[in-house]
mmCIF file of C-alpha atoms in Angstrom:
data_model
loop_
_atom_site.group_PDB
_atom_site.id
_atom_site.type_symbol
_atom_site.label_atom_id
_atom_site.label_comp_id
_atom_site.label_asym_id
_atom_site.label_seq_id
_atom_site.Cartn_x
_atom_site.Cartn_y
_atom_site.Cartn_z
ATOM 1 C CA UNK J 1 0.000 0.000 0.000
ATOM 2 C CA UNK J 2 1.432 3.384 -0.979
ATOM 3 C CA UNK J 3 0.532 6.573 0.843
ATOM 4 C CA UNK J 4 1.708 10.165 1.129
ATOM 5 C CA UNK J 5 4.593 9.280 3.460
ATOM 6 C CA UNK J 6 5.768 6.019 1.964
ATOM 7 C CA UNK J 7 4.934 2.423 1.247
ATOM 8 C CA UNK J 8 3.702 -0.075 3.809
ATOM 9 C CA UNK J 9 5.113 -3.534 3.165
ATOM 10 C CA UNK J 10 3.797 -6.802 4.476
ATOM 11 C CA UNK J 11 6.161 -9.578 5.447
ATOM 12 C CA UNK J 12 9.393 -9.442 3.483
ATOM 13 C CA UNK J 13 12.638 -11.379 3.390
ATOM 14 C CA UNK J 14 14.377 -8.194 2.170
ATOM 15 C CA UNK J 15 14.749 -6.667 5.645
ATOM 16 C CA UNK J 16 18.583 -6.483 5.655
ATOM 17 C CA UNK J 17 18.551 -4.859 2.199
ATOM 18 C CA UNK J 18 15.849 -2.369 3.196
ATOM 19 C CA UNK J 19 17.698 -1.480 6.395
ATOM 20 C CA UNK J 20 20.903 -0.789 4.446
ATOM 21 C CA UNK J 21 18.902 1.552 2.171
ATOM 22 C CA UNK J 22 17.718 3.522 5.212
ATOM 23 C CA UNK J 23 19.588 6.122 7.230
ATOM 24 C CA UNK J 24 17.920 5.444 10.564
ATOM 25 C CA UNK J 25 15.742 2.630 11.909
ATOM 26 C CA UNK J 26 12.735 3.340 14.155
ATOM 27 C CA UNK J 27 11.696 0.106 15.845
ATOM 28 C CA UNK J 28 10.743 -1.549 19.099
ATOM 29 C CA UNK J 29 13.615 -2.861 21.203
ATOM 30 C CA UNK J 30 13.367 -6.498 20.071
ATOM 31 C CA UNK J 31 16.750 -8.194 20.050
ATOM 32 C CA UNK J 32 16.706 -9.457 16.466
ATOM 33 C CA UNK J 33 15.639 -6.141 14.933
ATOM 34 C CA UNK J 34 18.098 -4.071 16.980
ATOM 35 C CA UNK J 35 20.956 -6.405 16.061
ATOM 36 C CA UNK J 36 19.967 -6.432 12.370
ATOM 37 C CA UNK J 37 19.861 -2.627 12.330
ATOM 38 C CA UNK J 38 23.297 -2.398 13.938
ATOM 39 C CA UNK J 39 24.663 -5.073 11.584
ATOM 40 C CA UNK J 40 23.391 -2.919 8.703
ATOM 41 C CA UNK J 41 25.322 -0.006 10.232
ATOM 42 C CA UNK J 42 22.224 2.026 11.090
ATOM 43 C CA UNK J 43 21.448 3.901 14.308
ATOM 44 C CA UNK J 44 18.132 3.094 15.976
ATOM 45 C CA UNK J 45 15.347 4.974 17.680
ATOM 46 C CA UNK J 46 13.549 2.591 19.982
ATOM 47 C CA UNK J 47 9.861 3.464 20.013
ATOM 48 C CA UNK J 48 8.812 0.778 22.498
ATOM 49 C CA UNK J 49 10.634 -1.249 25.156
ATOM 50 C CA UNK J 50 8.905 -4.326 26.569
ATOM 51 C CA UNK J 51 9.756 -4.519 30.289
ATOM 52 C CA UNK J 52 12.129 -7.326 31.130
ATOM 53 C CA UNK J 53 13.231 -8.938 27.899
ATOM 54 C CA UNK J 54 13.916 -5.754 25.889
ATOM 55 C CA UNK J 55 15.322 -3.505 28.611
ATOM 56 C CA UNK J 56 18.831 -4.870 28.048
ATOM 57 C CA UNK J 57 18.662 -3.990 24.350
ATOM 58 C CA UNK J 58 17.569 -0.442 25.180
ATOM 59 C CA UNK J 59 20.338 -0.100 27.755
ATOM 60 C CA UNK J 60 22.876 -1.324 25.205
ATOM 61 C CA UNK J 61 21.749 1.284 22.652
ATOM 62 C CA UNK J 62 21.763 4.046 25.279
ATOM 63 C CA UNK J 63 25.104 3.106 26.863
ATOM 64 C CA UNK J 64 26.951 2.908 23.548
ATOM 65 C CA UNK J 65 25.299 5.955 21.948
ATOM 66 C CA UNK J 66 23.854 3.913 19.075
ATOM 67 C CA UNK J 67 20.577 5.842 18.926
ATOM 68 C CA UNK J 68 17.827 7.018 21.253
ATOM 69 C CA UNK J 69 14.913 5.684 23.265
ATOM 70 C CA UNK J 70 11.497 7.297 22.986
ATOM 71 C CA UNK J 71 9.448 7.299 26.192
ATOM 72 C CA UNK J 72 6.325 7.001 24.027
ATOM 73 C CA UNK J 73 6.008 5.884 20.397
ATOM 74 C CA UNK J 74 4.764 9.331 19.319
ATOM 75 C CA UNK J 75 8.000 10.871 20.611
ATOM 76 C CA UNK J 76 9.990 9.125 17.848
ATOM 77 C CA UNK J 77 9.289 11.857 15.280
ATOM 78 C CA UNK J 78 10.505 14.577 17.629
ATOM 79 C CA UNK J 79 13.711 12.595 18.265
ATOM 80 C CA UNK J 80 14.320 12.270 14.514
ATOM 81 C CA UNK J 81 13.865 16.023 14.033
ATOM 82 C CA UNK J 82 16.159 16.769 16.986
ATOM 83 C CA UNK J 83 18.840 14.447 15.590
ATOM 84 C CA UNK J 84 18.814 16.346 12.278
ATOM 85 C CA UNK J 85 19.266 19.788 13.838
ATOM 86 C CA UNK J 86 22.624 21.522 13.666
ATOM 87 C CA UNK J 87 23.431 19.899 10.319
ATOM 88 C CA UNK J 88 22.627 16.449 11.673
ATOM 89 C CA UNK J 89 25.157 16.582 14.500
ATOM 90 C CA UNK J 90 23.386 14.016 16.728
ATOM 91 C CA UNK J 91 22.637 11.680 13.828
ATOM 92 C CA UNK J 92 26.277 11.818 12.688
ATOM 93 C CA UNK J 93 27.432 11.055 16.246
ATOM 94 C CA UNK J 94 25.153 7.994 16.407
ATOM 95 C CA UNK J 95 26.436 6.875 13.018
ATOM 96 C CA UNK J 96 30.079 7.160 14.135
ATOM 97 C CA UNK J 97 29.285 5.160 17.273
ATOM 98 C CA UNK J 98 27.550 2.449 15.230
ATOM 99 C CA UNK J 99 30.526 2.255 12.857
ATOM 100 C CA UNK J 100 32.921 2.021 15.806
ATOM 101 C CA UNK J 101 30.740 -0.692 17.353
ATOM 102 C CA UNK J 102 30.722 -2.630 14.063
ATOM 103 C CA UNK J 103 34.522 -2.674 13.899
ATOM 104 C CA UNK J 104 34.925 -3.781 17.508
ATOM 105 C CA UNK J 105 32.140 -6.326 17.245
ATOM 106 C CA UNK J 106 33.677 -7.834 14.134
ATOM 107 C CA UNK J 107 37.002 -8.223 15.889
ATOM 108 C CA UNK J 108 35.392 -9.808 18.952
ATOM 109 C CA UNK J 109 33.314 -12.214 16.874
ATOM 110 C CA UNK J 110 33.160 -15.818 17.960
ATOM 111 C CA UNK J 111 34.772 -18.197 15.502
ATOM 112 C CA UNK J 112 34.009 -21.889 15.126
ATOM 113 C CA UNK J 113 36.576 -24.613 14.764
ATOM 114 C CA UNK J 114 36.475 -28.398 14.961
ATOM 115 C CA UNK J 115 37.111 -28.456 18.705
ATOM 116 C CA UNK J 116 34.713 -25.741 19.847
ATOM 117 C CA UNK J 117 34.459 -21.991 19.799
ATOM 118 C CA UNK J 118 37.336 -19.561 20.011
ATOM 119 C CA UNK J 119 37.221 -15.851 20.655
ATOM 120 C CA UNK J 120 38.913 -13.151 18.635
ATOM 121 C CA UNK J 121 39.632 -10.126 20.772
ATOM 122 C CA UNK J 122 41.174 -6.722 20.259
ATOM 123 C CA UNK J 123 43.864 -5.279 22.483
ATOM 124 C CA UNK J 124 44.388 -1.538 22.678
ATOM 125 C CA UNK J 125 40.963 -0.043 22.085
ATOM 126 C CA UNK J 126 41.269 2.630 19.425
ATOM 127 C CA UNK J 127 44.841 1.699 18.547
ATOM 128 C CA UNK J 128 46.116 0.197 15.322
ATOM 129 C CA UNK J 129 47.095 -3.151 16.816
ATOM 130 C CA UNK J 130 46.258 -6.499 15.319
ATOM 131 C CA UNK J 131 43.556 -8.732 16.758
ATOM 132 C CA UNK J 132 44.599 -12.000 18.394
ATOM 133 C CA UNK J 133 42.643 -15.208 18.486
ATOM 134 C CA UNK J 134 42.238 -17.659 21.338
ATOM 135 C CA UNK J 135 41.310 -21.081 20.049
ATOM 136 C CA UNK J 136 40.359 -24.092 22.124
ATOM 137 C CA UNK J 137 43.069 -26.711 22.201
#
C-alpha cells in the first residue's frame, strides 16, 4: 500500500537490504531487529521497550550511543527532528558510534573450529594493533 509518506510492506525477506537503504531505523527494542539494524550499520530509535526482555537492548543502545529511546512511540518523530538539527550533529554522532561498534564487534566475533568456539579479541581499544585469536586446544 502506498501513501503520502511512503509504502507499507507486508512480510518481506528483504529486511537487511531495506535497512541498508535507510539512514535510521525506528523500531521496538526487540533483540533481532536491533541487532539487524546495527549489523546494517544504522542507528536506531527505539519506540517501544517491553519490560524485562527488551530492557537490556535499550540499555545497550543508550550506553553505547547507538541511537535514542522514545518514552512514548509518538515521541519518535521529535527525536528524529532533533537528531537532524545543527546539520545532523546528533545523527552523525550515532552513526560514528555504530561504525565504531561494528569494527569492535567484528574483531570480537566468535569463531568456530572443529574443537569448539574460540574468541577473537582486540587489544588496545582505538589503537592500530592487530587482533589476536584464542582457540580451544
